[in-house]
CSV table of C-alpha atoms in Angstrom, one decimal:
chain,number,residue,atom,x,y,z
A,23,UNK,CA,-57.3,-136.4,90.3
A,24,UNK,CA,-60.7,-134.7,89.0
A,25,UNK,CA,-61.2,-132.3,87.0
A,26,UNK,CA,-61.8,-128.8,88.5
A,27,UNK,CA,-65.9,-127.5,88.3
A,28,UNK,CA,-65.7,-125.5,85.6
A,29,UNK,CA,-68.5,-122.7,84.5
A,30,UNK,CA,-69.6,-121.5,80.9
A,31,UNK,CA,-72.1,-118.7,80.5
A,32,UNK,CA,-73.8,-117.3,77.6
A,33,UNK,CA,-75.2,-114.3,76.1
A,34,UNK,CA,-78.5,-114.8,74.9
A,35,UNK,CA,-79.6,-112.5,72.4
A,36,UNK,CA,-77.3,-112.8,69.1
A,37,UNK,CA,-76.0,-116.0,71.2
A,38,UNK,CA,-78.3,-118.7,71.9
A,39,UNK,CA,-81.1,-117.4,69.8
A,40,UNK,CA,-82.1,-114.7,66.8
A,41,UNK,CA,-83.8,-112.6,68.4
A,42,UNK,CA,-82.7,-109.7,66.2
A,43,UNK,CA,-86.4,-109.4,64.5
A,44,UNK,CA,-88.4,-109.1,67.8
A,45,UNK,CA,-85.6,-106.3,69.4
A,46,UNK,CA,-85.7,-104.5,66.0
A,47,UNK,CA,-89.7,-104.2,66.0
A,48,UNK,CA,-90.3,-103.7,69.6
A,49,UNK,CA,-88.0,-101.0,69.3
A,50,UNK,CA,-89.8,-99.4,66.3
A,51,UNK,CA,-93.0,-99.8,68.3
A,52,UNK,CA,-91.4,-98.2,71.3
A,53,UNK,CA,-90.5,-94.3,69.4
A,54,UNK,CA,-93.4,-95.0,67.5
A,55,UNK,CA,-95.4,-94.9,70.9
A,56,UNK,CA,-93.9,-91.3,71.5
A,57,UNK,CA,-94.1,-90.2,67.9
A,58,UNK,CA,-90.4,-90.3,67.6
A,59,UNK,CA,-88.1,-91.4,64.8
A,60,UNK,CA,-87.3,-94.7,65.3
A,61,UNK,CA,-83.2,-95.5,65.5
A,62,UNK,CA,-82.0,-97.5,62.5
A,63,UNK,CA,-81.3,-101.3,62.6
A,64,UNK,CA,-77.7,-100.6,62.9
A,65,UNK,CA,-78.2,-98.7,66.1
A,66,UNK,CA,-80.7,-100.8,67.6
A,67,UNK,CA,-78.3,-104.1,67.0
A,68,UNK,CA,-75.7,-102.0,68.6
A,69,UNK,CA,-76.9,-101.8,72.1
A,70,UNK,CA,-78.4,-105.4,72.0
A,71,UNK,CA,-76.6,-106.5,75.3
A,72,UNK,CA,-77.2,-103.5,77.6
A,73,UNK,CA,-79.5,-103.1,80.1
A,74,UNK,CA,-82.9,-101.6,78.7
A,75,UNK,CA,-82.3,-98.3,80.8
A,76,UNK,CA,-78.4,-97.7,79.2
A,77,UNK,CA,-80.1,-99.3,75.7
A,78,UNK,CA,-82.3,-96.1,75.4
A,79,UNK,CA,-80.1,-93.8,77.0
A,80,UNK,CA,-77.6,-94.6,74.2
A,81,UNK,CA,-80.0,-94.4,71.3
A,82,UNK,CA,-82.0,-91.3,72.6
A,83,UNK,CA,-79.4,-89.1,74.7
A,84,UNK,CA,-81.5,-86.0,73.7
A,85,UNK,CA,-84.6,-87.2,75.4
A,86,UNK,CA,-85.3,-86.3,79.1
A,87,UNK,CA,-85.1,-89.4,81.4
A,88,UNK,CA,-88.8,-89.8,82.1
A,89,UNK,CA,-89.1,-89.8,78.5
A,90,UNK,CA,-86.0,-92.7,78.3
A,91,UNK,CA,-87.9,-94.7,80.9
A,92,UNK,CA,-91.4,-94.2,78.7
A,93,UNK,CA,-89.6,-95.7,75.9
A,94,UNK,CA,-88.1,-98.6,78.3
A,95,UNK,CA,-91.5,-99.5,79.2
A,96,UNK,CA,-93.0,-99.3,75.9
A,97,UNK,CA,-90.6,-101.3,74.7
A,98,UNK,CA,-91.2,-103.9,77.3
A,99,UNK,CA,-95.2,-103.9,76.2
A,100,UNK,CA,-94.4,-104.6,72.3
A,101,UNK,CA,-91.6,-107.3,73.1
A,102,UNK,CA,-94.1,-109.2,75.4
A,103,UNK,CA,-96.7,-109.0,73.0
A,104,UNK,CA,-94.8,-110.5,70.3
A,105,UNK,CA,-93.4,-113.6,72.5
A,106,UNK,CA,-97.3,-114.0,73.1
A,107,UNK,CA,-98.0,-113.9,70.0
A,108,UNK,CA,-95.4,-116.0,68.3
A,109,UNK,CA,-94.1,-118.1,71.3
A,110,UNK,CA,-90.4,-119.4,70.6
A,111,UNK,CA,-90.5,-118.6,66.8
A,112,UNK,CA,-90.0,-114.9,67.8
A,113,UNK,CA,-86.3,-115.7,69.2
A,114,UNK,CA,-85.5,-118.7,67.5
A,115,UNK,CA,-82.3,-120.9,68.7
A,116,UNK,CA,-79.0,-120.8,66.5
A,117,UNK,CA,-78.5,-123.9,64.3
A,118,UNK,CA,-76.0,-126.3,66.9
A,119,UNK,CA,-77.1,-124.2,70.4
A,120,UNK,CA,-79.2,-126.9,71.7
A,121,UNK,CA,-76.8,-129.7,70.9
A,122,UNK,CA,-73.9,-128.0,72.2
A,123,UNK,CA,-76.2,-127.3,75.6
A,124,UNK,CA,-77.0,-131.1,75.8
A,125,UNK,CA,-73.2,-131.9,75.1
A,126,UNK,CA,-71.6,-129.6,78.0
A,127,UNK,CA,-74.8,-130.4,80.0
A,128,UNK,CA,-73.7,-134.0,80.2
A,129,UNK,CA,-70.0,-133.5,81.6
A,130,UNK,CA,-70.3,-133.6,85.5
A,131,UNK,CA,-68.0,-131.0,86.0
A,132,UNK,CA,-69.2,-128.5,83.6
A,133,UNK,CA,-71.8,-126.2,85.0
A,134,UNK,CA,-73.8,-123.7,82.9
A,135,UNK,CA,-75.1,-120.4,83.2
A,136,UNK,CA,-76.2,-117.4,81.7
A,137,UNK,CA,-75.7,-113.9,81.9
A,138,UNK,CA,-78.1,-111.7,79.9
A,139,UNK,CA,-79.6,-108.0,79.8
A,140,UNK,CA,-82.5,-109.4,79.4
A,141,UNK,CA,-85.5,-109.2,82.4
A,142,UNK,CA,-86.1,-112.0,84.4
A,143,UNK,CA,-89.3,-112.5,83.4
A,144,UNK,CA,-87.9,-112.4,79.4
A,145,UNK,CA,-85.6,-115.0,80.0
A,146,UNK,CA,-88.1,-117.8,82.1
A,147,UNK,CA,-90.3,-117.2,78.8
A,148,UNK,CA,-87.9,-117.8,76.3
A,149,UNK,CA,-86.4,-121.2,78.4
A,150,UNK,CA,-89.7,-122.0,79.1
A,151,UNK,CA,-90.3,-121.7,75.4
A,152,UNK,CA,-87.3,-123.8,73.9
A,153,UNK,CA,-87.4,-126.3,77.2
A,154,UNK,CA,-83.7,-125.6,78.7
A,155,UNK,CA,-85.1,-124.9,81.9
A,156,UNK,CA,-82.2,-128.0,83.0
A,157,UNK,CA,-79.2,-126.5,81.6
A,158,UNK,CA,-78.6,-123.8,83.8
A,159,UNK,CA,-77.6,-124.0,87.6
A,160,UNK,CA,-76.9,-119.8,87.6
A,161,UNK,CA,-79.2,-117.2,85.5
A,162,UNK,CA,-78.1,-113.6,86.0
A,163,UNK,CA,-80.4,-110.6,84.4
A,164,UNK,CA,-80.5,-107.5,84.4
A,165,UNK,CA,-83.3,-106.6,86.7
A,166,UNK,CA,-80.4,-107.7,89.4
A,167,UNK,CA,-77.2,-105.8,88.2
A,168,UNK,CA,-75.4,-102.7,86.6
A,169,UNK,CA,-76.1,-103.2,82.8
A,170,UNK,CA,-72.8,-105.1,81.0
A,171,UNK,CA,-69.7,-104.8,80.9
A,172,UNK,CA,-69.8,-104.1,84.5
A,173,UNK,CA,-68.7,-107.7,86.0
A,174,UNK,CA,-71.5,-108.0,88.6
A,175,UNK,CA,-73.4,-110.6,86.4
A,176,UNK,CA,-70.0,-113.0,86.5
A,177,UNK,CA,-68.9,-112.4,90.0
A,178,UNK,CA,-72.7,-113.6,91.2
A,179,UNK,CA,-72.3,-116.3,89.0
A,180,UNK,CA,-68.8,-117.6,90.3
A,181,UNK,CA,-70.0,-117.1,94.1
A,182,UNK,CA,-73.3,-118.6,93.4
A,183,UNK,CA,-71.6,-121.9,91.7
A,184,UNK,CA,-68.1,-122.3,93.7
A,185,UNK,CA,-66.5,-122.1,90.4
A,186,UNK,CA,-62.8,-120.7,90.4
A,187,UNK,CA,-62.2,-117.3,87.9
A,188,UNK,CA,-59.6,-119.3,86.0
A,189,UNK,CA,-61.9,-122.2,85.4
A,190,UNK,CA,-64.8,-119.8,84.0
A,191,UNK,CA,-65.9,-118.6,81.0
A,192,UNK,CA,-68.0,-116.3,78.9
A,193,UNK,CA,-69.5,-117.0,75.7
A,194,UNK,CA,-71.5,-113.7,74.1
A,195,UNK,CA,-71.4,-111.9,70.8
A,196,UNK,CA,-70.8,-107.9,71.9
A,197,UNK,CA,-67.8,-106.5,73.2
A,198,UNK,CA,-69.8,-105.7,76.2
A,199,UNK,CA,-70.0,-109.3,76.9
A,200,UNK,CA,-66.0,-109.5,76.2
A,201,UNK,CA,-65.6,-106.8,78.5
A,202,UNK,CA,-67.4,-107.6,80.8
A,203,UNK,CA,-65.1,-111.0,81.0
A,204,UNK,CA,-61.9,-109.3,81.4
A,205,UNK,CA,-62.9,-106.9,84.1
A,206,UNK,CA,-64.2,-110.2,86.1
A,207,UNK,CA,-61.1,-111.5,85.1
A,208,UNK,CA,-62.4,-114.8,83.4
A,209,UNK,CA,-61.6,-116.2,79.6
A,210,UNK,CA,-64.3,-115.3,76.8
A,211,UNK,CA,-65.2,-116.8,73.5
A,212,UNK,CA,-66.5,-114.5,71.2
A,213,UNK,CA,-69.5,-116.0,68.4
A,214,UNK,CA,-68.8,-114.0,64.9
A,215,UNK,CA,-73.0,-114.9,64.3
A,216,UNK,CA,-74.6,-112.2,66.4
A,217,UNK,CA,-74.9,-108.6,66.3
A,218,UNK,CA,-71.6,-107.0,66.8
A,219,UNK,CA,-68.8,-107.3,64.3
A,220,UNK,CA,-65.9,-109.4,65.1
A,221,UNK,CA,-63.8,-106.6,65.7
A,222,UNK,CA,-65.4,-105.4,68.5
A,223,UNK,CA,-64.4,-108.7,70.0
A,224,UNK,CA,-61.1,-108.2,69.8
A,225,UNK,CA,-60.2,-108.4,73.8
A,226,UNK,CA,-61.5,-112.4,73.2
A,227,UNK,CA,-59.5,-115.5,74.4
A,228,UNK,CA,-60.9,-116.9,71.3
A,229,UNK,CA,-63.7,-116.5,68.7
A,230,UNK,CA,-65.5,-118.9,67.1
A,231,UNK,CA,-67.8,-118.8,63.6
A,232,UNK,CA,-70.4,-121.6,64.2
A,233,UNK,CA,-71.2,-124.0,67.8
A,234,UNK,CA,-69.0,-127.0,66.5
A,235,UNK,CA,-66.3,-124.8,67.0
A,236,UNK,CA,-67.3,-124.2,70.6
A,237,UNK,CA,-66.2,-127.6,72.1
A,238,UNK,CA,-63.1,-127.5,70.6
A,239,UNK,CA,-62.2,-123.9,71.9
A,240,UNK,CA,-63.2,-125.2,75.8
A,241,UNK,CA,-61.0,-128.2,75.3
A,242,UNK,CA,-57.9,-125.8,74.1
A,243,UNK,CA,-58.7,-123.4,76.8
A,244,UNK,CA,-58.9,-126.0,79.8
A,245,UNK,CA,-55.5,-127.4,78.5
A,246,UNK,CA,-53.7,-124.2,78.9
């Protein structure tokens, strides 16, 4: 018998690439725009993940909304102008991502995806930039759905690809990412490289320190 189609989607930022540098400025640039104090690092690493609407909402609660959405689109100016700028070397790929997209890629009934609060248009750029535009059969963004962990991203994914909940799973580096998993009611594998701390991943099926470990934690999870 064949195995079942199976689906793994990623995170991007603090996933796939290290992107930390870019989000950190563009942020910076963003309060700066509207002569406020800028959040620290910390802060700005903590809402990596969101949606750019919920991201500022979170760091500046005090501010009015048209005020939240002036930083959202400030922010969106400074970020595109560094990807211009530097091209891929502003969100670099993690040491092992591409191999471990060319080894899942190459299984016939492993599907990929991703699911990502970035834009639309920042996630062509950055595939277009590295060259996975073959690797993935379903790309969810934000412009399209409720910021994470609301399960909208995954349940578009699953009815887009055919793939089964208990043959899906998510691979991301927040809790929101983990969260979002569980309320779609799929596995997750948390990566301990990104921008949370590993215990905020601590509703995970599994988590994993570097992508070696990634092919090894699908294998154990499609045996269960």
């Amino acid at each position: 018998m064949s195995n079942p189609l199976r689906l793994v989607l990623f995170d991007v930022d603090g996933t796939l690439v290290d992107s930390q540098g870019s989000i950190v400025s563009a942020m910076t640039a963003s309060f700066s725009a509207l002569s406020l104090d800028a959040p620290s690092r910390d802060a700005i690493l903590s809402i990596v993940g969101l949606s750019l609407p919920q991201a500022m909402q979170n760091l500046a609660p005090q501010q009015s909304v048209a005020n939240q959405t002036r930083l959202v689109d400030e922010y969106k100016q400074a970020y595109h102008a560094q990807r211009l700028a530097q091209g891929a070397a502003s969100s670099p790929l993690y040491p092992g991502a591409r191999d471990v997209l060319e080894e899942l890629h190459a299984q016939p009934e492993t599907l990929l995806g991703v699911a990502t609060g970035k834009s639309q248009r920042g996630l062509d750029a950055l595939v277009e930039a590295h060259g996975l535009e073959r690797f993935f059969i379903t790309r969810q963004v934000a412009d399209h759905h409720p910021s994470k962990p609301h399960p909208s991203m995954i349940q578009a994914a699953l009815s887009e690809t055919g793939v089964a909940e208990q043959h899906a799973v998510m691979i991301g580096d927040t809790r929101f990412d983990m969260d979002m998993a569980a309320a779609a009611g799929i596995a997750s594998i948390g990566v301990s490289w990104g921008y949370h701390d590993v215990s905020a991943l601590n509703s995970a099926t599994a988590v994993i320190e570097d992508f070696a470990q990634l092919s090894p934690a699908l294998a154990q999870l499609w045996d269960k």
